[in-house]
Short mmCIF file of C-alpha atoms in Angstrom, two decimals:
data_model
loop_
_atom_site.label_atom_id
_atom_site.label_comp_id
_atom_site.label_asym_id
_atom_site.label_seq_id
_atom_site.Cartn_x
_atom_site.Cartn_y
_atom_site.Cartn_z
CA UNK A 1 0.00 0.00 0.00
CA UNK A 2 1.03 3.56 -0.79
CA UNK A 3 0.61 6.76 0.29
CA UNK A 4 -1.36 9.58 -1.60
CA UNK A 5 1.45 11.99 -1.84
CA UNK A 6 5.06 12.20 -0.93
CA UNK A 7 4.91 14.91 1.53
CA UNK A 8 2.12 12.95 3.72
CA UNK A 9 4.81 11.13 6.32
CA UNK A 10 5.76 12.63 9.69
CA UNK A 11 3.82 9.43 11.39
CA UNK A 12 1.66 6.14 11.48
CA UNK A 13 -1.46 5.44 12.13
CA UNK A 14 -0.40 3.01 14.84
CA UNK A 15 1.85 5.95 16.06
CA UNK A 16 -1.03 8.40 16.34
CA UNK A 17 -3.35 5.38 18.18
CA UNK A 18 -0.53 4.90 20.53
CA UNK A 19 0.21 8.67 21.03
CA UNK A 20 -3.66 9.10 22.12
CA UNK A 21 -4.17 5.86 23.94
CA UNK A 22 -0.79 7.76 26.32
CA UNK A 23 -2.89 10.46 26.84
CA UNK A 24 -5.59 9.16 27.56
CA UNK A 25 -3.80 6.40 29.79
CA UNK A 26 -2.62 10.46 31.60
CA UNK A 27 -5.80 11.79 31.88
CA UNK A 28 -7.48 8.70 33.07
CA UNK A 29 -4.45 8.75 36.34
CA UNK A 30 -5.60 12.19 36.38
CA UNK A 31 -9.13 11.46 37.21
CA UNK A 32 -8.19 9.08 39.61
CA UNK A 33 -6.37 11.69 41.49
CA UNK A 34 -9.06 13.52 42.47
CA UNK A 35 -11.28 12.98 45.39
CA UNK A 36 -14.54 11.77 44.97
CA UNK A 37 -16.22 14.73 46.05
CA UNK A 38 -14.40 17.45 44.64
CA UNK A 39 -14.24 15.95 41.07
CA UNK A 40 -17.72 16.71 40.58
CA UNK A 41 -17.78 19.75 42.64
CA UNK A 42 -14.50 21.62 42.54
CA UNK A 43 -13.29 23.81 39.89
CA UNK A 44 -11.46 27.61 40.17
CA UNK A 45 -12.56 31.54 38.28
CA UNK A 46 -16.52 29.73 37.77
CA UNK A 47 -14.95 26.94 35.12
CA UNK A 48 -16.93 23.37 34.69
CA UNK A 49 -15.47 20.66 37.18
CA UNK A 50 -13.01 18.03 36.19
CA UNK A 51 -16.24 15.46 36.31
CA UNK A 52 -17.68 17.47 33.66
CA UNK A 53 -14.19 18.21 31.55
CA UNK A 54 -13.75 14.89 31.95
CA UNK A 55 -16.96 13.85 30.26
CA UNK A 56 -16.53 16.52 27.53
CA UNK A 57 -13.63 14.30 26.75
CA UNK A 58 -15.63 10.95 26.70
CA UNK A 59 -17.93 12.55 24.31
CA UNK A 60 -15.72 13.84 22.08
CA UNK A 61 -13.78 10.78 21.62
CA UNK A 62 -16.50 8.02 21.48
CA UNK A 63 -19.29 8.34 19.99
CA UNK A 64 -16.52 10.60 18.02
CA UNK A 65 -13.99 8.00 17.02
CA UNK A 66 -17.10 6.63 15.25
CA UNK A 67 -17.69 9.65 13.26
CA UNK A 68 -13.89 9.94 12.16
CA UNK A 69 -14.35 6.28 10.92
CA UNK A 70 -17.63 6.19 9.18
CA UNK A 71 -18.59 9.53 8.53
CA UNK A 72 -21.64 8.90 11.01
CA UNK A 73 -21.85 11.84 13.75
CA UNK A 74 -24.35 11.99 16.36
CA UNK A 75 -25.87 15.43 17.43
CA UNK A 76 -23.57 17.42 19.55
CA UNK A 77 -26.53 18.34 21.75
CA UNK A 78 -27.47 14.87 22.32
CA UNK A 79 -24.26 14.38 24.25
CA UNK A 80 -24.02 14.06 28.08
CA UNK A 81 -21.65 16.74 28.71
CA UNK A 82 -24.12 19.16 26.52
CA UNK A 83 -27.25 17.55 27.60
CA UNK A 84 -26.77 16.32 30.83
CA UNK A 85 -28.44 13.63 30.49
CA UNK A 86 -26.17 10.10 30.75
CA UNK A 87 -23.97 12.21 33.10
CA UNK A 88 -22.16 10.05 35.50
CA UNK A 89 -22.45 10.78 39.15
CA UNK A 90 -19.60 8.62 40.72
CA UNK A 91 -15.76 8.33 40.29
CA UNK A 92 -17.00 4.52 39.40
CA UNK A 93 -18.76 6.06 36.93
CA UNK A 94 -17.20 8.07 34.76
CA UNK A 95 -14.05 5.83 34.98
CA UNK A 96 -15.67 2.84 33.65
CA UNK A 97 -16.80 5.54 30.49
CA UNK A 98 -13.50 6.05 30.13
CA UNK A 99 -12.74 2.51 29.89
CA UNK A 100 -15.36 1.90 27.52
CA UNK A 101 -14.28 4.17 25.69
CA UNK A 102 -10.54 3.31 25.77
CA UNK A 103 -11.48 -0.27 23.88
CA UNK A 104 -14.04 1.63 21.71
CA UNK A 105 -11.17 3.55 19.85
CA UNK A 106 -8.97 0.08 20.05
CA UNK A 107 -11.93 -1.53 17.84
CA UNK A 108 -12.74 1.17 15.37
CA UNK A 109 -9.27 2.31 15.01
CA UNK A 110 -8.73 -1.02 12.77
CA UNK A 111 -10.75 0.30 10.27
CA UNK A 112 -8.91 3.75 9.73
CA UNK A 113 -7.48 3.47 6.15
CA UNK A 114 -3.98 5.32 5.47
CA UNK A 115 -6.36 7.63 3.32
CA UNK A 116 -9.00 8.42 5.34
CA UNK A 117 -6.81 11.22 7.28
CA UNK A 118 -6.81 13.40 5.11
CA UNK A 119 -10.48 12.72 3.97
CA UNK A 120 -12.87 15.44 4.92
CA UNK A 121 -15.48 15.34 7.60
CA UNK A 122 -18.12 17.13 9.33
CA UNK A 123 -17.73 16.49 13.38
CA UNK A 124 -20.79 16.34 14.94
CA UNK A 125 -22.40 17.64 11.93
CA UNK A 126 -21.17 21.11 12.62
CA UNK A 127 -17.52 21.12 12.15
CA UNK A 128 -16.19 21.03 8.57
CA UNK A 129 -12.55 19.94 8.40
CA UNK A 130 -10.09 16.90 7.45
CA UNK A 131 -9.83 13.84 9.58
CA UNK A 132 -6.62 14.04 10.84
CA UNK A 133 -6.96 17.65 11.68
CA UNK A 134 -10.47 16.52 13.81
CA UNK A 135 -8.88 14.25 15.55
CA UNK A 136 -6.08 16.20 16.62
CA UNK A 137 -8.59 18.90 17.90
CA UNK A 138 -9.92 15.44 20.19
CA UNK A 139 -6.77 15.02 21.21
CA UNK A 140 -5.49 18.77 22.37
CA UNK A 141 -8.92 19.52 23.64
CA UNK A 142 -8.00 16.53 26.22
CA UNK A 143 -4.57 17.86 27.03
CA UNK A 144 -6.24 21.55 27.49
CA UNK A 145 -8.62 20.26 29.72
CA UNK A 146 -6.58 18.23 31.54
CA UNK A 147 -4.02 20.67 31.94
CA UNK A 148 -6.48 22.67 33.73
CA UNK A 149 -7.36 19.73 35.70
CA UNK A 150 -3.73 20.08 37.24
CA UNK A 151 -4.21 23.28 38.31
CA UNK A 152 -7.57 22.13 40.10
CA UNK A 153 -5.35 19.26 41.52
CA UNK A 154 -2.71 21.99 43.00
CA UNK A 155 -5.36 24.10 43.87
CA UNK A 156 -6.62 21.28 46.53
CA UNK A 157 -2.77 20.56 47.85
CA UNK A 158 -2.19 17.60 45.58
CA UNK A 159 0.10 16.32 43.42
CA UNK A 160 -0.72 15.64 39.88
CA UNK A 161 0.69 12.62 37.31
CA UNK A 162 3.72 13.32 36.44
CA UNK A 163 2.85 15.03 32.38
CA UNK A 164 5.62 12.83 30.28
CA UNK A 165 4.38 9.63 31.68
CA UNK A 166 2.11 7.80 29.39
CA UNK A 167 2.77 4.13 30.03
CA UNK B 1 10.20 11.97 -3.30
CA UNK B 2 8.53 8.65 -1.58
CA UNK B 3 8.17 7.83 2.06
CA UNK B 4 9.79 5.42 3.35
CA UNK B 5 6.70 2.71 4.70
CA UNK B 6 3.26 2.33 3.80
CA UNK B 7 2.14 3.41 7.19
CA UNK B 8 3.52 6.51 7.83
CA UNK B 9 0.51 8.56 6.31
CA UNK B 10 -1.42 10.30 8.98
CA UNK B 11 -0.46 14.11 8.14
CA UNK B 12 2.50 15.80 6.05
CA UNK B 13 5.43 18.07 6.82
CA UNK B 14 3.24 21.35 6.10
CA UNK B 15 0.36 20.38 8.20
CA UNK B 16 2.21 19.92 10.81
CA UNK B 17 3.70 22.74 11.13
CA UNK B 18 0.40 24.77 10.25
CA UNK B 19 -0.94 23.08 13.13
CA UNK B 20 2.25 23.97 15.39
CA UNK B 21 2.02 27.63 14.39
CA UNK B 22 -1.60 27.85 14.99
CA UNK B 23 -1.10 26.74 18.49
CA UNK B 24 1.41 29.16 19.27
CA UNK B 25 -0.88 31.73 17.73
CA UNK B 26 -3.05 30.86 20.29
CA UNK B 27 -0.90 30.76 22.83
CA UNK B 28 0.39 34.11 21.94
CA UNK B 29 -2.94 35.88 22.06
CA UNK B 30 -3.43 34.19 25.71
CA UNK B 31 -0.38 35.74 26.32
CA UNK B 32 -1.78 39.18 25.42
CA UNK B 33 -4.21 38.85 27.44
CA UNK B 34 -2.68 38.91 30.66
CA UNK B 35 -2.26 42.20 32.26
CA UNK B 36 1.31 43.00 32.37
CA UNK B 37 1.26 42.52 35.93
CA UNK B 38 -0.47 39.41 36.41
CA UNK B 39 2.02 37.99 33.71
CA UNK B 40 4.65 37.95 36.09
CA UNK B 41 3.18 37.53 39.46
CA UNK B 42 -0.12 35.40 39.20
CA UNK B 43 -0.85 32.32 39.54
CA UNK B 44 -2.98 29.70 41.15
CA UNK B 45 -2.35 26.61 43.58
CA UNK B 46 1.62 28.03 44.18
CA UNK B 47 2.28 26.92 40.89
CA UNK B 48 4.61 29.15 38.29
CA UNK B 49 3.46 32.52 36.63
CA UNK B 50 2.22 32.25 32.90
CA UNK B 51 5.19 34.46 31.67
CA UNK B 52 7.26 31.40 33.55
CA UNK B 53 5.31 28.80 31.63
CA UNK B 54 5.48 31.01 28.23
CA UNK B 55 9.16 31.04 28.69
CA UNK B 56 9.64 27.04 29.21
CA UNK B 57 7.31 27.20 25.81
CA UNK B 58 9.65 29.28 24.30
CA UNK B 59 12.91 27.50 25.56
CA UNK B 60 11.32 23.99 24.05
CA UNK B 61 10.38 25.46 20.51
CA UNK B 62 13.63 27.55 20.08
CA UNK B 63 16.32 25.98 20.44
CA UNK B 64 14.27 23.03 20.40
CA UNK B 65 13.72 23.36 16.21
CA UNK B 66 17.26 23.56 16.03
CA UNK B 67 18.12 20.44 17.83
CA UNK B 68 15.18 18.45 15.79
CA UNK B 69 16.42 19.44 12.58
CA UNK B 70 20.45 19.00 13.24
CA UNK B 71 20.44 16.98 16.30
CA UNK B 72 22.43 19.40 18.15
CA UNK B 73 20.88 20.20 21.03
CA UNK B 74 21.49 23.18 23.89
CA UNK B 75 21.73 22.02 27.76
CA UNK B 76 18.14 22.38 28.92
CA UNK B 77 20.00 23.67 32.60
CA UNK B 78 21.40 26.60 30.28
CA UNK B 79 17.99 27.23 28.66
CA UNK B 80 15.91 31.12 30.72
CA UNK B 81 13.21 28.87 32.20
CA UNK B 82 15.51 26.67 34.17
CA UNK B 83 18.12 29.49 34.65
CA UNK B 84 16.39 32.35 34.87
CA UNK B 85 19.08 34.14 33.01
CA UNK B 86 17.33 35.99 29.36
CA UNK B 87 14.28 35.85 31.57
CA UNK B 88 12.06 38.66 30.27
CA UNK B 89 10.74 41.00 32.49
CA UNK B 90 8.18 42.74 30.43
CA UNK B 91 5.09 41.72 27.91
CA UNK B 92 6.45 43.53 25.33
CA UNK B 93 9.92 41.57 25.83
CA UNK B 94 7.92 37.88 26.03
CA UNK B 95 6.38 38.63 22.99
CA UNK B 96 9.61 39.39 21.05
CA UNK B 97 10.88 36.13 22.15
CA UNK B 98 7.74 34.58 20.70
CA UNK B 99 7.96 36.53 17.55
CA UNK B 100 11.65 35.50 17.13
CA UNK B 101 11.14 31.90 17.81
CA UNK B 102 7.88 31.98 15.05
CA UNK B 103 10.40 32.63 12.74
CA UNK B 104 13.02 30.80 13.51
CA UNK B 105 10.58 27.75 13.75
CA UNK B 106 9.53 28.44 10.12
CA UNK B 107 13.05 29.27 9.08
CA UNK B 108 14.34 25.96 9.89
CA UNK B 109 11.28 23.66 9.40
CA UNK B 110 12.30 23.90 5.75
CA UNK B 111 15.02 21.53 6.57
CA UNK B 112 12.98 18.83 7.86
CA UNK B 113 13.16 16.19 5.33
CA UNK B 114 9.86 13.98 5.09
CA UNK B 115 12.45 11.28 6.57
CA UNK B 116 13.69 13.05 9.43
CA UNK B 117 10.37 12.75 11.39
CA UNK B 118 11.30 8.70 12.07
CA UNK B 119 14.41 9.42 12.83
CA UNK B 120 15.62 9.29 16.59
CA UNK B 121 16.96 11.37 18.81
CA UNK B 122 18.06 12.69 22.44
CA UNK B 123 16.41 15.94 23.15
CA UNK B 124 18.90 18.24 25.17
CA UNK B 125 20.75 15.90 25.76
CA UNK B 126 18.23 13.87 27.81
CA UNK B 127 15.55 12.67 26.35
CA UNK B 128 15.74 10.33 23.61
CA UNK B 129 12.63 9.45 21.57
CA UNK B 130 11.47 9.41 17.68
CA UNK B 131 11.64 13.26 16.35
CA UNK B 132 8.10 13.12 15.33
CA UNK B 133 7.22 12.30 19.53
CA UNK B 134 9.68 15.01 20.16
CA UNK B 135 8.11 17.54 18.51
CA UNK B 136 4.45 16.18 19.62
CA UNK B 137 5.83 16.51 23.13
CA UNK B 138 6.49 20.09 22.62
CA UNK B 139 3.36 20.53 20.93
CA UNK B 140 1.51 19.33 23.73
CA UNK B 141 3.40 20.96 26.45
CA UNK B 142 2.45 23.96 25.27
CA UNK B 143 -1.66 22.65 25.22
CA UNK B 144 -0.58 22.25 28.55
CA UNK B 145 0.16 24.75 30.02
CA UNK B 146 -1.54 27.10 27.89
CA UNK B 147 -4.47 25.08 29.15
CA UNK B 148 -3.35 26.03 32.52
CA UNK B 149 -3.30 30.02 31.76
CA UNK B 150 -6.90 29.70 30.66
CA UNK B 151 -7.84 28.60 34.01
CA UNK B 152 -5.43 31.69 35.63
CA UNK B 153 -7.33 34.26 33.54
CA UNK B 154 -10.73 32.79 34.55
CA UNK B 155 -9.45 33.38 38.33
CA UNK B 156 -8.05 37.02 37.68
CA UNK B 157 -12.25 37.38 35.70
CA UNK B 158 -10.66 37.59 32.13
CA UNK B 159 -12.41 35.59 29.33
CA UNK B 160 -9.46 33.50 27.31
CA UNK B 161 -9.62 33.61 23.73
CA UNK B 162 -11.38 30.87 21.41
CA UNK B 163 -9.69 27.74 21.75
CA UNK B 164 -10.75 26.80 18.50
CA UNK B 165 -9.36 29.76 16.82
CA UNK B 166 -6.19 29.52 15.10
CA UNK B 167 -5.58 32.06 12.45
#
């Protein structure tokens, strides 16, 4: 199999899997690290807690994996973290979400042809752009959010993962 | 001009660094909107100012593109944000450094061969790693901790600019 053009190279598919699959393996410690209470009640300056960053997260990346695969999108609005509704209310929770959604991406990743990156698609029906450049916004919206996690960690006295570990 | 495996076909040379500058354009209007004081002496949870996490952003990408592209690579120990000596003391003189390092980013990126990407190694000195998770890493740091100035600006009442946007 080829590529499309000679300039399309820096990495791999399985390379860009893996590279998410660290962060997420990050933000998921991250979530851990919180106390069960103030996850879904602490935040600092008015911002959404982690619970609900957290969540943001979940939605983007599954049902949204599916959507960078197939072209299929659900409605933004529909989502937990926009609707509310499917909103986890335990640490339990929203880590076995995570988890869920952890072997969704494993599964659908398979079918992610060295073309379809830079195929175009329309996230959540709203958001006009190629593949690859979609699922890099997944991916640094989780790092954002997560990075403000950290300061919500530091803000409560406690030590967050350490940010170059992604075993 | 092929590259070199059938698998390396997620996003090209260009894109990448399109993507790169439109972070730090981001991250440079964040920047901006800090008042000059807060730059320098705010911050939240006793962790470092923005202008101290704008600097280790700085210190990464340049001479960070340098070492990528040659493989010669400063002593991180040496670099402002570990020092503290080039430390700016002013908005106007953190901004300079960012303007200087935008070009010297796009100066240089015209050496990086489609190649070079899967190539390893040892940033500063210390870390070794493929260049394409090098420059990821830096990438992300600067999500990071950008991430992190959002959340500082929310506590000082000042609304961050559009994620999303990067002109």
């Amino acid at each position: 199999m080829e590529t499309k053009t000679a300039t399309v190279s820096v990495l791999s598919s399985e390379q860009l899997l893996k590279h998410w699959q660290g962060h997420r393996n990050l933000t998921r410690r991250t979530i851990e690290a919180f106390p069960e209470k103030e996850l879904f009640t602490f935040s600092v300056g008015g911002m959404r807690t982690f619970a609900q960053l957290a969540m943001e997260i979940i939605d983007l990346s599954n049902p949204g994996i599916l959507g960078l695969v197939t072209n299929v999108w659900k409605d933004m609005a529909d989502l937990p973290h926009h609707s509310g509704v499917g909103m986890p209310t335990t640490k339990e929770e929203l880590l076995a979400l995570w988890d869920e959604t952890t072997k969704v991406i494993d599964t659908l990743w398979i079918q992610m042809t060295p073309e379809r990156f830079q195929e175009s698609t329309i996230a959540f029906g709203q958001y006009p752009g190629p593949v690859y450049g979609t699922l890099l916004y997944f991916i640094d919206n989780e790092i954002h959010h997560r990075g403000q996690g950290y300061v919500y960690l530091r803000a409560l006295g406690i030590e967050p993962p350490f940010f170059w570990e992604r075993p």
